[in-house]
C-alpha positions as YAML, in Angstrom:
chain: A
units: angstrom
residues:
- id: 1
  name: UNK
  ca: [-187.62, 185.57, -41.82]
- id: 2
  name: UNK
  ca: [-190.48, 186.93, -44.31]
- id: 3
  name: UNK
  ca: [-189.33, 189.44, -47.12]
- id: 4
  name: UNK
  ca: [-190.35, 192.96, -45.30]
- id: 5
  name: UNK
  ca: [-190.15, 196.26, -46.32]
- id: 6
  name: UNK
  ca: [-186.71, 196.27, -44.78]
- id: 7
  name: UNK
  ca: [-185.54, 193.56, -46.79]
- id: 8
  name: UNK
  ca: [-186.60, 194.76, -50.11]
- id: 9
  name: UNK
  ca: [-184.65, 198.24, -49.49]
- id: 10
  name: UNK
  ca: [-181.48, 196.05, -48.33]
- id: 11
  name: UNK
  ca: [-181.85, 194.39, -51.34]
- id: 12
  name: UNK
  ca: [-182.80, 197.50, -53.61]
- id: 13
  name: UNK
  ca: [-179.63, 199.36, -52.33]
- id: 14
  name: UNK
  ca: [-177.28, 196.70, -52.48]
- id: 15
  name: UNK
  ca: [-178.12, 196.26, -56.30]
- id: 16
  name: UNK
  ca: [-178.49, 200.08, -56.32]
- id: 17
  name: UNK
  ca: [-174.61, 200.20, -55.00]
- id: 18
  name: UNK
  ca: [-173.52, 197.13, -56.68]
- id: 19
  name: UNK
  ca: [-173.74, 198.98, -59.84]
- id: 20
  name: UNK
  ca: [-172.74, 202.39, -58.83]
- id: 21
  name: UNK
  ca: [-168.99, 200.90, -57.02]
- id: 22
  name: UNK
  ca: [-168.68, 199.01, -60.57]
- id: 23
  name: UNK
  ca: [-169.40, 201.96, -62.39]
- id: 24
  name: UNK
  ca: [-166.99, 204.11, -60.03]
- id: 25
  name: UNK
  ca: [-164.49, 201.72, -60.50]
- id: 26
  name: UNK
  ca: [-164.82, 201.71, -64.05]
- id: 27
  name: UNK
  ca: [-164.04, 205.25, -63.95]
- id: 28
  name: UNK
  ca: [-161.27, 204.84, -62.05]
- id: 29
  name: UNK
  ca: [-159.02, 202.08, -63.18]
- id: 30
  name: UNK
  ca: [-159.80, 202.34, -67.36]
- id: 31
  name: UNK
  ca: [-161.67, 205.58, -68.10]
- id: 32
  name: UNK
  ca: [-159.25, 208.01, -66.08]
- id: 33
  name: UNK
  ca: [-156.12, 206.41, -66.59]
- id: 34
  name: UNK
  ca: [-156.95, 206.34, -70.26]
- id: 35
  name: UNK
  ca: [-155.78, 209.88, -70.71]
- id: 36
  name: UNK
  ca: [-152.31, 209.42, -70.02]
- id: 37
  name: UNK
  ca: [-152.34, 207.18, -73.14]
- id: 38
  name: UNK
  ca: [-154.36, 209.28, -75.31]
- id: 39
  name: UNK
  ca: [-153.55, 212.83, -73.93]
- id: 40
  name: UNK
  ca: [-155.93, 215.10, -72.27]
- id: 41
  name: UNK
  ca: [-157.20, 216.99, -75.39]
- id: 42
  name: UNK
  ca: [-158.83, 213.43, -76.72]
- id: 43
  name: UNK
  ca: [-160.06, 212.50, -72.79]
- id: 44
  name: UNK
  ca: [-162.06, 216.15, -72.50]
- id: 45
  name: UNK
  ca: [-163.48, 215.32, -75.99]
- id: 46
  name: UNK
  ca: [-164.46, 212.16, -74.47]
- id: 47
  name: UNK
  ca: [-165.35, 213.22, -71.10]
- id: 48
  name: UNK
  ca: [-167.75, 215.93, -72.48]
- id: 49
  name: UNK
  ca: [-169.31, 213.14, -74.58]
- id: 50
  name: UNK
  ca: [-169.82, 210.84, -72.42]
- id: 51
  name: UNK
  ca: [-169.82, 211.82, -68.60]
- id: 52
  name: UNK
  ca: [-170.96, 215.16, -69.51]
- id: 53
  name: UNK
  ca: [-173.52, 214.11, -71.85]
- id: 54
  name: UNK
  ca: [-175.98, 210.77, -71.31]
- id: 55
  name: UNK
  ca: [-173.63, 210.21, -67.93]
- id: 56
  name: UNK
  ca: [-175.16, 213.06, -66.27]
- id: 57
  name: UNK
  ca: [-179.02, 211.79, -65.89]
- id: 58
  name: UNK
  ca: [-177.08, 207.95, -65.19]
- id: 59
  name: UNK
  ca: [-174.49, 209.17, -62.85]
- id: 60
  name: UNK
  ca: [-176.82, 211.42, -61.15]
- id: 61
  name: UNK
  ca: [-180.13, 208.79, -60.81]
- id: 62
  name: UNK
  ca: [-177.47, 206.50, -59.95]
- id: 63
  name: UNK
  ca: [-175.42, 207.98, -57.31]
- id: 64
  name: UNK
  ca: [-178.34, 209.65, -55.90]
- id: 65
  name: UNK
  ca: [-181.04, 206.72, -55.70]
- id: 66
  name: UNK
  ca: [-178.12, 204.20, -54.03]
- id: 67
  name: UNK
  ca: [-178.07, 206.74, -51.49]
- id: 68
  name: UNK
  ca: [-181.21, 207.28, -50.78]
- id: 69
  name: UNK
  ca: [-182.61, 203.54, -51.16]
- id: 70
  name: UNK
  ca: [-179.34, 203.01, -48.54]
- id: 71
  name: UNK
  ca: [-180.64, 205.93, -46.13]
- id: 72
  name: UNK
  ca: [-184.14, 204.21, -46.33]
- id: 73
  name: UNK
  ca: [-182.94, 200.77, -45.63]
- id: 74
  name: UNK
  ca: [-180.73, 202.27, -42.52]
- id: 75
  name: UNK
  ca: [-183.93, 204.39, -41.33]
- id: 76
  name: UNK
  ca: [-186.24, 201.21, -41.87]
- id: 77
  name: UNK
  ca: [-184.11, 198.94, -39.69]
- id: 78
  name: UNK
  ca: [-183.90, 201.57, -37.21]
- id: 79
  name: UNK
  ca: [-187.59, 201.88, -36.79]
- id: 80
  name: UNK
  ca: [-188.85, 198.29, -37.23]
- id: 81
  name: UNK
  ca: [-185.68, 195.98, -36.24]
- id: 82
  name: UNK
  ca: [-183.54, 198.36, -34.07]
- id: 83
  name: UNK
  ca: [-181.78, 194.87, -32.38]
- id: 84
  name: UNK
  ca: [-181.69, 192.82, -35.55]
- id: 85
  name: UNK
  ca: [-177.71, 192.29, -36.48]
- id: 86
  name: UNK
  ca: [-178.18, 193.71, -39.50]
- id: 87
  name: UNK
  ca: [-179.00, 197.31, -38.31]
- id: 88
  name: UNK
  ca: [-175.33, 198.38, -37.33]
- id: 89
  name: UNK
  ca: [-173.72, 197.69, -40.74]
- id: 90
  name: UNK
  ca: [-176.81, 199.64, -42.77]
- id: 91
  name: UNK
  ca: [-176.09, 202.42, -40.49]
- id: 92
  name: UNK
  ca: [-172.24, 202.16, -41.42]
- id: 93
  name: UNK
  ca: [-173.57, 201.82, -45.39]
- id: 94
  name: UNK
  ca: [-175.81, 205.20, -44.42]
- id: 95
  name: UNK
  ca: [-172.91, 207.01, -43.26]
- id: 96
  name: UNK
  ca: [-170.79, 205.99, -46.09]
- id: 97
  name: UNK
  ca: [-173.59, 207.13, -48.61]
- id: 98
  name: UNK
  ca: [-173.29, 210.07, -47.02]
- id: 99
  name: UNK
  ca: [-169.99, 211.03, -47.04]
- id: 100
  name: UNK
  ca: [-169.90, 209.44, -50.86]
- id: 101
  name: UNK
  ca: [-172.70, 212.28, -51.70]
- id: 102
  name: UNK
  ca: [-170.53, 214.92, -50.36]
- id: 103
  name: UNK
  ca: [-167.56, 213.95, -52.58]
- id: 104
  name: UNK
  ca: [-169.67, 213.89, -55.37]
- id: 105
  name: UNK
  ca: [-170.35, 217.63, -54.13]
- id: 106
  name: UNK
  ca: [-166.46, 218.23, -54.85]
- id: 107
  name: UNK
  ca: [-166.08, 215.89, -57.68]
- id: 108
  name: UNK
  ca: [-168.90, 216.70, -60.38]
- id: 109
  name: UNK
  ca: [-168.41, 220.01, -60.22]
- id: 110
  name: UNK
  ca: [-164.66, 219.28, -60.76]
- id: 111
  name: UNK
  ca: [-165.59, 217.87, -64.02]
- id: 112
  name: UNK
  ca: [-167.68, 219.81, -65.11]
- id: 113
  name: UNK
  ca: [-165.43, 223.15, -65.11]
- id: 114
  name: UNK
  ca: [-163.38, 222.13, -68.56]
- id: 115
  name: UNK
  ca: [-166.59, 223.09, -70.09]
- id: 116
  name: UNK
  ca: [-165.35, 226.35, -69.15]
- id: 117
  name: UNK
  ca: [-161.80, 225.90, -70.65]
- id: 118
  name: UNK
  ca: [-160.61, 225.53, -74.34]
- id: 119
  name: UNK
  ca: [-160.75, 222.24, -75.36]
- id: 120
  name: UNK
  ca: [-156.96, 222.51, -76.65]
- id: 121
  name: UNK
  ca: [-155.43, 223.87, -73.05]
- id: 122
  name: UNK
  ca: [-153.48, 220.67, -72.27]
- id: 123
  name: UNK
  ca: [-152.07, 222.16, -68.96]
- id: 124
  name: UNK
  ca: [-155.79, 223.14, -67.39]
- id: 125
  name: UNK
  ca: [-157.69, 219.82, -68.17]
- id: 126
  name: UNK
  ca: [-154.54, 218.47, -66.93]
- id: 127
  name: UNK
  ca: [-155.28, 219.67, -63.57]
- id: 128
  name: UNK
  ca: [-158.98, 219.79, -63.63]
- id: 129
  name: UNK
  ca: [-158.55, 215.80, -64.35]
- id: 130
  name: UNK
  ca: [-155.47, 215.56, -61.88]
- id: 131
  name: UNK
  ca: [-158.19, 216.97, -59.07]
- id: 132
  name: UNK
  ca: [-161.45, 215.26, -60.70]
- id: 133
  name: UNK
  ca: [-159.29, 211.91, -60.18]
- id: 134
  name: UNK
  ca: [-158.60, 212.71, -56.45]
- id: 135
  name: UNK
  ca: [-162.18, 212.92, -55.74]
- id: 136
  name: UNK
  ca: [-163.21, 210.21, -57.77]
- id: 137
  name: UNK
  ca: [-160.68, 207.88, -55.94]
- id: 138
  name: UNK
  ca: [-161.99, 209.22, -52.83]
- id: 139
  name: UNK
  ca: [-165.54, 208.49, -53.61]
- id: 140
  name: UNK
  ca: [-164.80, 205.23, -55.47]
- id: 141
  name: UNK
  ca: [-163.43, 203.90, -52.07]
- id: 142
  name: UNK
  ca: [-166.51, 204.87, -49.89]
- id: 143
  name: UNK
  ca: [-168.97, 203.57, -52.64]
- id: 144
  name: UNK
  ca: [-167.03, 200.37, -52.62]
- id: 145
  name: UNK
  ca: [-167.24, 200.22, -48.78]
- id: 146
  name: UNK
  ca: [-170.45, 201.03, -49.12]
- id: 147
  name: UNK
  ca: [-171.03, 197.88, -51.33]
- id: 148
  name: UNK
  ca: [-168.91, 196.04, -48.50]
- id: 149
  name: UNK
  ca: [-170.76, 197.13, -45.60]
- id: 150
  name: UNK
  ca: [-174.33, 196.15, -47.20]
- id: 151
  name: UNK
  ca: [-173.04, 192.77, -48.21]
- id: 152
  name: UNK
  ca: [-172.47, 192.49, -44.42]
- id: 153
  name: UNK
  ca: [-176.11, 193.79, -43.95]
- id: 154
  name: UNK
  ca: [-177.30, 190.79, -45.86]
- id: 155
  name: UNK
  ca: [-175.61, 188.27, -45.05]
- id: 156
  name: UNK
  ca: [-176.61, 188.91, -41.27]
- id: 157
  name: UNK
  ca: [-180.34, 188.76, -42.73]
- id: 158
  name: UNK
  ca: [-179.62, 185.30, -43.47]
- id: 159
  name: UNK
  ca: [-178.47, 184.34, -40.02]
- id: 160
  name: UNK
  ca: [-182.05, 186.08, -38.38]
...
């Protein structure tokens, strides 16, 4: 089969994704856990360096171009190669962007409120992190499948 227009956005999201799920997971198994180790005073001052600082315009381009080069590649398919074996999973990986966008809806925003707390209130970035690591757990996973089911979108592309 020729590289189509098709095949460049399954390509384009799958790298797109590929580095979003690391990134998530990055978050998730060293960055967050972190603060049990170092305390929650040092992980806001961190947090609001980092994730709330350059990690805004990366997060955000990130997340929200892996979603839409994934929505593309799903709505591609579905126009041009609506029988092709690789349509089903890129409409799971659609749906999973999807539902990862609308954690991020409950997520950022978690984050973002100990901006409105004192940097030295242990017990409320406690909780603000104890919720912002819910929905980043949650949204890790679906990014992850998301990785998983474009993976499966290529590697029916090499079978057609």
């Amino acid at each position: 089969m020729s590289p189509n227009r098709t095949s460049a956005l399954v390509l384009a999201a799958t790298a797109a994704n590929g580095l979003l799920a690391g990134a998530s997971l990055d978050q998730s198994i060293k960055q967050l856990p972190a603060r049990r180790r170092i305390g929650v005073v040092d992980y806001s001052a961190y947090s609001r360096a980092s994730d709330l600082g350059n990690g805004i315009a990366f997060y955000g381009t990130l997340g929200v171009g892996a979603a839409a080069l994934t929505i593309a590649a799903a709505v591609s398919a579905h126009r041009h190669e609506p029988r092709l074996r690789r349509t089903p999973p890129l409409y799971a990986a659609a749906g999973l962007a999807m539902l990862h966008s609308l954690a991020t809806t409950r997520a950022a925003p978690t984050n973002f409120s100990q901006r409105k707390v004192a940097q030295d209130d242990e017990t409320s970035l406690a909780r603000i992190f104890d919720r912002f690591e819910r929905w980043q757990t949650v949204r890790a996973a679906l990014q992850v499948l998301n990785l998983g089911a474009l993976l499966w979108a290529v590697a029916e592309s090499m079978d057609e």
